[in-house]
Coordinates of C-alpha atoms and ligand atoms in Angstrom, one line a residue:
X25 CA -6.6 -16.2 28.9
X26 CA -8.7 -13.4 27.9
X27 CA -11.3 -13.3 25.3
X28 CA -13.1 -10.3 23.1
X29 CA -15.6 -10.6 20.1
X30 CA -14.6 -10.2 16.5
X31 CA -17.1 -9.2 14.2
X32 CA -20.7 -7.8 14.7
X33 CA -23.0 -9.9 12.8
X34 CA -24.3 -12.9 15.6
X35 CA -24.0 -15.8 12.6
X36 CA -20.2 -15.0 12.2
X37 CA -19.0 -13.0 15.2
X38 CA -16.3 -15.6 17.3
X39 CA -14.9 -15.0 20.6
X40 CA -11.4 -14.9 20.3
X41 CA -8.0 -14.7 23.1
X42 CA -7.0 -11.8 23.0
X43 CA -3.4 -12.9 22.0
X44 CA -3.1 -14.6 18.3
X45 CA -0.6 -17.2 17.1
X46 CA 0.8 -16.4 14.0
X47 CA 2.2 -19.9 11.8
X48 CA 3.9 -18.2 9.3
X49 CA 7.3 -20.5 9.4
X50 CA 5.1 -23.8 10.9
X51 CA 6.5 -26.8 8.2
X52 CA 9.5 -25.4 7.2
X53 CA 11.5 -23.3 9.2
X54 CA 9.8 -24.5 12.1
X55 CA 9.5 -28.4 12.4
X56 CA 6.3 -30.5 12.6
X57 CA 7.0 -31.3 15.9
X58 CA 8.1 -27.7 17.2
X59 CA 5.3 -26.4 15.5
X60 CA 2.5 -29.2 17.0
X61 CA 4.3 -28.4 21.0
X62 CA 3.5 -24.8 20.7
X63 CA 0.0 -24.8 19.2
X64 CA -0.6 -27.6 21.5
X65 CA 0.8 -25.6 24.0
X66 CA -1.1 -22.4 23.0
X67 CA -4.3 -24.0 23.1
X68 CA -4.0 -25.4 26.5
X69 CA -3.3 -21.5 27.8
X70 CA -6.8 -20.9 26.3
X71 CA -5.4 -19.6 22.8
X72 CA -8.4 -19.9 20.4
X73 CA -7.0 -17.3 17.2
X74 CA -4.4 -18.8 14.9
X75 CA -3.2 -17.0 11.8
X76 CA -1.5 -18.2 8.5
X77 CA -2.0 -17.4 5.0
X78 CA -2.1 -19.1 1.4
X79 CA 0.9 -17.9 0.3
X80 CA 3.4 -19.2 3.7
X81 CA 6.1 -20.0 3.4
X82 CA 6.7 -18.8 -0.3
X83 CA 10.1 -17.1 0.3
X84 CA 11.5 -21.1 0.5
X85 CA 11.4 -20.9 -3.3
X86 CA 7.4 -22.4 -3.3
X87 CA 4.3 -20.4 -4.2
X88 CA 3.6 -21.1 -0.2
X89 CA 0.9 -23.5 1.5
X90 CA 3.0 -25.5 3.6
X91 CA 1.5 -23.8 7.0
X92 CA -1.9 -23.9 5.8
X93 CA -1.2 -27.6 5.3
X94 CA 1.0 -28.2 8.5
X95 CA -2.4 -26.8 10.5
X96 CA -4.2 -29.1 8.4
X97 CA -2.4 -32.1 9.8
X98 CA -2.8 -30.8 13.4
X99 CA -6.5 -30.0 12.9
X100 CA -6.7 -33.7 12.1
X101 CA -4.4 -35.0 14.6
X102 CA -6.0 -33.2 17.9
X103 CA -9.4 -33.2 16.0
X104 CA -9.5 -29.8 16.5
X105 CA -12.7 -28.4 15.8
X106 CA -15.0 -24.9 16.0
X107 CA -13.7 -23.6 19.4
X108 CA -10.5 -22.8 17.5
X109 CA -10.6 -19.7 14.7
X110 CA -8.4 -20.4 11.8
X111 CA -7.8 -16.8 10.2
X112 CA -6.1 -17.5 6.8
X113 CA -5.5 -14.9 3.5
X114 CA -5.6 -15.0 -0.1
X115 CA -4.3 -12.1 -2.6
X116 CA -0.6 -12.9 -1.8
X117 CA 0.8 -16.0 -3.3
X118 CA 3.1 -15.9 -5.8
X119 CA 1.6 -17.4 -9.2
X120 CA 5.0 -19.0 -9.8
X121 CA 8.0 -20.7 -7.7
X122 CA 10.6 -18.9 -7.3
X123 CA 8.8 -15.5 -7.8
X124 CA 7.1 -13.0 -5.0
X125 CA 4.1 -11.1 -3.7
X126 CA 5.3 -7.7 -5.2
X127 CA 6.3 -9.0 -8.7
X128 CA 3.6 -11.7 -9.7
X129 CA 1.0 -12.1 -7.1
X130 CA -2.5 -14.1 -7.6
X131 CA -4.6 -10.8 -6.5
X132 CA -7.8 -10.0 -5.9
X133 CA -9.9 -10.9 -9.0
X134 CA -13.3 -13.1 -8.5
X135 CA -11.6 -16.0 -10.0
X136 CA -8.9 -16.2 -7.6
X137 CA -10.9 -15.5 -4.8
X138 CA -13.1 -18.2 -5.4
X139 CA -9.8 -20.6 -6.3
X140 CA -7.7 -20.3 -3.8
X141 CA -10.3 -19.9 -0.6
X142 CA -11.0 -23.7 -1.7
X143 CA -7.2 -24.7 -2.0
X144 CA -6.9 -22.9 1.6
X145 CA -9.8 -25.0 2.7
X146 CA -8.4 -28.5 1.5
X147 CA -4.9 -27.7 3.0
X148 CA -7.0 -26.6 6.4
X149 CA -9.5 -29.3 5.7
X150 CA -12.4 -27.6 6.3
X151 CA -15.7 -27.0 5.7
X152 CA -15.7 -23.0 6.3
X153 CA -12.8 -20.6 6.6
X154 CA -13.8 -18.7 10.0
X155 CA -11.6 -15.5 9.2
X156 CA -10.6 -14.6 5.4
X157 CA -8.3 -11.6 4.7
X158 CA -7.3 -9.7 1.4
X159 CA -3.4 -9.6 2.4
X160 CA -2.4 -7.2 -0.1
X161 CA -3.9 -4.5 -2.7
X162 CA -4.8 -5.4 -5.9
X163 CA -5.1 -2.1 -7.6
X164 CA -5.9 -3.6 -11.4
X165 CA -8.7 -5.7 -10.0
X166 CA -12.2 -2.8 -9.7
X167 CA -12.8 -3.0 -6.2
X168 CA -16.6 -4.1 -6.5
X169 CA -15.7 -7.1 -8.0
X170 CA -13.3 -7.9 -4.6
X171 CA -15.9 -7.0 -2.8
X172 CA -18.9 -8.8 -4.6
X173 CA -16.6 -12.0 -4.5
X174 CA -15.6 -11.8 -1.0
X175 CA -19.3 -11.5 -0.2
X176 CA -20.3 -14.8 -1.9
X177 CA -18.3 -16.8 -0.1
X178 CA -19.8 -15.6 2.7
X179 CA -23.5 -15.8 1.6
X180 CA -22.8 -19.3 0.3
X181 CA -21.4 -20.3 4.0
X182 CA -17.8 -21.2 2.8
X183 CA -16.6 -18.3 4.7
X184 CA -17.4 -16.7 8.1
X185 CA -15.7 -13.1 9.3
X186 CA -13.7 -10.8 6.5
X187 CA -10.2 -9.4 7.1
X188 CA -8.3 -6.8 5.3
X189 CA -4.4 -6.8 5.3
X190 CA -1.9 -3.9 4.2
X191 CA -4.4 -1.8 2.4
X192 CA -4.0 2.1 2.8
X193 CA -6.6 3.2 5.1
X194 CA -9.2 4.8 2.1
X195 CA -9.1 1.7 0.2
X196 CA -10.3 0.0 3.3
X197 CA -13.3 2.8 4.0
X198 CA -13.6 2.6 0.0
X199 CA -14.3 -1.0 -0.2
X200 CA -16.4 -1.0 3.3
X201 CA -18.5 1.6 2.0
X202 CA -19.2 0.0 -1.6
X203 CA -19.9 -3.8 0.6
X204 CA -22.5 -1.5 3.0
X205 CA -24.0 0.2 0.3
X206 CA -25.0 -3.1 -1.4
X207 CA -26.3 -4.5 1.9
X208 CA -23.0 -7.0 1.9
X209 CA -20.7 -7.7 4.5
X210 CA -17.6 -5.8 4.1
X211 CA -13.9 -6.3 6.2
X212 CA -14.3 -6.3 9.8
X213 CA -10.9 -7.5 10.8
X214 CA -7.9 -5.3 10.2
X215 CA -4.5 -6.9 10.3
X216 CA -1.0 -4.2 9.8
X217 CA 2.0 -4.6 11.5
X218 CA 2.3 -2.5 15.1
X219 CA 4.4 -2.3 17.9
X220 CA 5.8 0.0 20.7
X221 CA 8.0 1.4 18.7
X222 CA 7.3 4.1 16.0
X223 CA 8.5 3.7 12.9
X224 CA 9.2 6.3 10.2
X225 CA 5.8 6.2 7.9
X226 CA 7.5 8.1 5.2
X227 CA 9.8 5.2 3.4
X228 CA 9.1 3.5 0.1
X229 CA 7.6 0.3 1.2
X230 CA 7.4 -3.0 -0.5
X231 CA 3.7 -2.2 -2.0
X232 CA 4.0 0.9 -2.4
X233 CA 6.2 4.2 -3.6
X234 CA 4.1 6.2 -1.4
X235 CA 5.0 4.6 1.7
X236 CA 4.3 1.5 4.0
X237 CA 1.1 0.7 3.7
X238 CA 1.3 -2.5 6.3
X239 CA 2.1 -0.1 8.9
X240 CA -0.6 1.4 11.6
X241 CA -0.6 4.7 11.3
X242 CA -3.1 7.9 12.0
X243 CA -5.2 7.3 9.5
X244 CA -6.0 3.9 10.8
X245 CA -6.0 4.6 14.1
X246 CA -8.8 7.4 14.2
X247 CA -10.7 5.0 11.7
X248 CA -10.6 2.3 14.6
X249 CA -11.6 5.6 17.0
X250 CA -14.7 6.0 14.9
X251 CA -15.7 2.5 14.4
X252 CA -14.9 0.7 17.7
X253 CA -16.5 -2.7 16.2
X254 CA -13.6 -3.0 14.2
X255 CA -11.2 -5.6 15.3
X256 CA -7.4 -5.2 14.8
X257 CA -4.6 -7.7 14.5
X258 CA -1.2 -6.1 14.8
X259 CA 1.5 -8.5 13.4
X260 CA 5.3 -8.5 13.9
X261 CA 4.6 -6.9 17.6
X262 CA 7.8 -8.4 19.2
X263 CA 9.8 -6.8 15.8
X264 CA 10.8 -10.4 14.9
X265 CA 12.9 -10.7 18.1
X266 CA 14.1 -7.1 17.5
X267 CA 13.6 -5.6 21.2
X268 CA 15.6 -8.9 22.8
X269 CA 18.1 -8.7 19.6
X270 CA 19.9 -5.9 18.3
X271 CA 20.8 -7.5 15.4
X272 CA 17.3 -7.7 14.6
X273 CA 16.7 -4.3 15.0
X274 CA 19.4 -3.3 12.5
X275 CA 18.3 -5.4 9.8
X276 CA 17.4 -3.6 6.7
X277 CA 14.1 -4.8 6.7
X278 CA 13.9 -2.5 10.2
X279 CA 15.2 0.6 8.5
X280 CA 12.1 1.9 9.7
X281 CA 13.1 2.6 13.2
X282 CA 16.2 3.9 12.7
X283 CA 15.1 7.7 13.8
X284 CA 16.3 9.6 17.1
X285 CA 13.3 8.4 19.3
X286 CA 13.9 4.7 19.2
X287 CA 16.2 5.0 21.7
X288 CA 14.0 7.0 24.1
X289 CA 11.5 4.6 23.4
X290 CA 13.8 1.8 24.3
X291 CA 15.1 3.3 27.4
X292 CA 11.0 3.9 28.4
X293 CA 10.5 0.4 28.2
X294 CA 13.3 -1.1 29.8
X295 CA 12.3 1.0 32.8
X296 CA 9.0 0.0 32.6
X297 CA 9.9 -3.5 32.2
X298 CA 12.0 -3.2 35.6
X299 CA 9.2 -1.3 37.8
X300 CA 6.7 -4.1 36.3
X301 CA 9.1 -7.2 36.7
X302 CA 8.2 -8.1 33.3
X303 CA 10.1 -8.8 30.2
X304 CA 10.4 -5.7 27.7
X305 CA 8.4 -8.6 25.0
X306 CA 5.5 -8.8 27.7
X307 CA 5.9 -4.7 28.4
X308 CA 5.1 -4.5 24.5
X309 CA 2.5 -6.9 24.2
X310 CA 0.1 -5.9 27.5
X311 CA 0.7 -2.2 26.3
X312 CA -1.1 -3.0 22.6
X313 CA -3.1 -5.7 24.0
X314 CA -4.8 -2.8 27.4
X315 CA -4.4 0.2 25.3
X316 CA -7.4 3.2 24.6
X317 CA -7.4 1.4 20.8
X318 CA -7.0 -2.3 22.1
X319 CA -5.1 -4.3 19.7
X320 CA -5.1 -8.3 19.6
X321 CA -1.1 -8.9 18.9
X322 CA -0.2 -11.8 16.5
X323 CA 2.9 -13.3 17.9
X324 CA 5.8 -15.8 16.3
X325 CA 7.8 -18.3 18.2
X326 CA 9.8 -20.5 17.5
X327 CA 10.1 -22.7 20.6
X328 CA 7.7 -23.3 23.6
X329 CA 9.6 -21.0 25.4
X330 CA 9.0 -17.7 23.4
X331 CA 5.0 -18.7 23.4
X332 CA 5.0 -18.9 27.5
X333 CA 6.5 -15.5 27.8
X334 CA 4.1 -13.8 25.1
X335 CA 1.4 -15.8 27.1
X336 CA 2.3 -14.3 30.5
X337 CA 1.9 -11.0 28.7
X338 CA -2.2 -11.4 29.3
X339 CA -2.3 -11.2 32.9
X340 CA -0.2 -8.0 33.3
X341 CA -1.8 -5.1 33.6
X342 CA 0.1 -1.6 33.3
X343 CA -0.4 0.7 35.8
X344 CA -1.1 4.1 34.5
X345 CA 1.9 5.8 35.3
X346 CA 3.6 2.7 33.6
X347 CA 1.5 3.2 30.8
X348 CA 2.0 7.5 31.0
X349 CA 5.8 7.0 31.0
X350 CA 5.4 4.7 27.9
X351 CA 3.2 7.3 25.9
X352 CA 5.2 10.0 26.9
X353 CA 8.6 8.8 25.3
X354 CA 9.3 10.0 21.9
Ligands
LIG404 N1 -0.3 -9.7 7.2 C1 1.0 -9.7 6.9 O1 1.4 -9.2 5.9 C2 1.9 -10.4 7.9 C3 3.3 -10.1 7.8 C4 4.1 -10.7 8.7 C5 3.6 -11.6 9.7 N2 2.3 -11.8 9.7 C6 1.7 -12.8 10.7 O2 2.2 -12.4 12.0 C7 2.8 -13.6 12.6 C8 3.8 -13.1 13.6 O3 4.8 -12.4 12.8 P1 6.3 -12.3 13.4 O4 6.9 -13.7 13.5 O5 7.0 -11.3 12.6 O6 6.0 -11.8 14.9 P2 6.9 -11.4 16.1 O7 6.1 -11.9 17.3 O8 7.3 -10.0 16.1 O9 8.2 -12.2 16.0 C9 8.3 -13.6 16.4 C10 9.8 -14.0 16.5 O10 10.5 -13.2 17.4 C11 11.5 -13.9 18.0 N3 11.3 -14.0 19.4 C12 10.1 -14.0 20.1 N4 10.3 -14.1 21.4 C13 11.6 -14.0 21.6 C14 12.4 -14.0 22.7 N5 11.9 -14.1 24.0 N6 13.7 -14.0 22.6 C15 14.3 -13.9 21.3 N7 13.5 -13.9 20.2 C16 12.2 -13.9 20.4 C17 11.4 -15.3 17.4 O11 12.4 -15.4 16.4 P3 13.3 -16.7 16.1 O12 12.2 -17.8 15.7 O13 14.2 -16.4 15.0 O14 13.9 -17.0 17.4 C18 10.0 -15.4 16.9 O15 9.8 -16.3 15.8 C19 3.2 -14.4 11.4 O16 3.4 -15.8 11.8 C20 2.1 -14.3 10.5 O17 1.0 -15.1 10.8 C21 1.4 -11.2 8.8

């Protein structure tokens, strides 16, 4: 495994791997003991960054809370303790079964920040979240009271690192600038989905008319340029199965990267995939994880098996004609 820092500030900075596990389906789609063989088997690779949320595994027809709980049980059963960095997020949850993130979420008010960090910590059982993220905008909460209320937790010790989560790139700067100019800490983790392939910016996404802002785009990236102490997490980096399955790929939800360079992107990796002797999955995750912007992928699996391959990805290192030839398809 490799390891990088997270954070700046030498009370909360962590060392993390440089590959995260993402629980999103742990206790329900993904059984208790599925789920306990591959964080057992991450952590025994050296995985030390696991990622859930207080609003997983809502679309069931629950307000969520069953990961945050399963990781509880396997914190207590392993007695799992500091070395491991439990990122969780708040902002999200549906205030009502049966209902959804972009119809009825909690949000980003002081009261629910203050609420439901302490529900995440009972279902986690413990003391201090390491990483908390805002996982969506709230636009009709004022930003300085997000910001003011994210900042107590952390003065108060219940929280460690802050994370922000498919936020347009100026309400990020906006709400880092407001946290710096009160002498608070402000979001050092940034978590959007990314991958090898690019997908069309331009569509109506799920928060907003004006486009997806979960996805990494320009904006973001010359942001992370400019302030290399930013950390971020790039979720859905294997496209939920979508470069092993092409029925993944053509799923609505993908209708993103349904544009003339997909396929020349496609046909990029699965040469680079041959000349490496990798997998295209491990192509994809060593060429976010070694990149000029490095990016710490946050992988799903659903079986042991899935985990080993995304855990080989750490030990390849692209060439740089590999690397050339990936850049230079488009
Ligand atoms: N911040 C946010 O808004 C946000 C949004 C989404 C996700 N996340 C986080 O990111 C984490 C990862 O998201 P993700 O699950 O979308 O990531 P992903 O790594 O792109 O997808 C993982 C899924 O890909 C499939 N897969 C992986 N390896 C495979 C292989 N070798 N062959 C075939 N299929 C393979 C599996 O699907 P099957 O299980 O169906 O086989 C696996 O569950 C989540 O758990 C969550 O923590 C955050």
């Amino acid at each position: 495994m490799k390891y990088r820092t997270i954070g700046t500030n030498p009370k909360t900075r962590r060392e993390v791997s440089v590959l995260a596990l993402g629980t999103m389906h742990f206790g329900t789609a993904t059984g208790e003991a599925a789920s306990f063989a591959i964080l057992d088997r991450y952590v025994q690779a050296g995985g030390t960054f696991i990622d859930t949320a207080d609003n997983y595994a809502f679309w069931t027809g629950t307000q969520g809370g069953e990961s945050e709980e399963l990781l509880g049980r396997w914190r207590r059963s392993r007695g799992v303790g500091e070395e491991i960095v439990i990122a969780t997020k708040l902002g999200a949850r549906p205030l009502a079964p049966g209902t959804s993130y972009t119809d009825n979420a909690e949000g980003l008010s002081a009261k629910v920040i203050r609420e439901s960090s302490e529900h995440s910590r009972d279902r986690l059982g413990v003391a201090r979240l390491d990483l908390l993220y805002a996982h969506i905008e709230d636009p009709k909460v004022p930003l300085g009271e997000t910001v003011d209320a994210f900042a107590a937790l952390v003065a108060e010790g219940t929280v460690g690192l802050l994370g922000v989560s498919n936020h347009w790139a100026w309400r990020v700067e906006r709400a880092r600038s407001l946290a710096a100019a009160a002498g608070l800490p402000g979001y050092e983790v940034l978590q959007y989905q990314h991958s090898y392939l690019r997908p069309r910016t331009d569509l109506p996404g799920s928060h907003s008319p004006d486009g997806m802002s979960g996805m990494l785009g320009g904006d973001l990236l010359s942001y992370l340029r400019a302030e290399p102490q930013l950390a971020m997490v790039t979720y859905s980096p294997l496209l939920k199965g979508g470069y092993v399955r092409q029925d993944r790929l053509d799923a609505a939800e993908f209708a993103e990267y349904r544009h003339p360079g997909t396929p020349a992107r496609l046909a990029a990796l699965a040469e680079v995939a041959k000349d490496a002797g990798a997998t295209v999955n491990q192509v994809v995750l060593a060429w976010l994880i070694g990149g000029e912007v490095p990016m710490i992928p946050l992988v799903g699996a659903s079986s042991v098996a899935q985990l080993d391959e995304s855990l080989a990805a750490v030990d390849l290192e692209l060439t740089t004609a590999q690397r050339t030839r990936l850049d230079a398809a488009w």
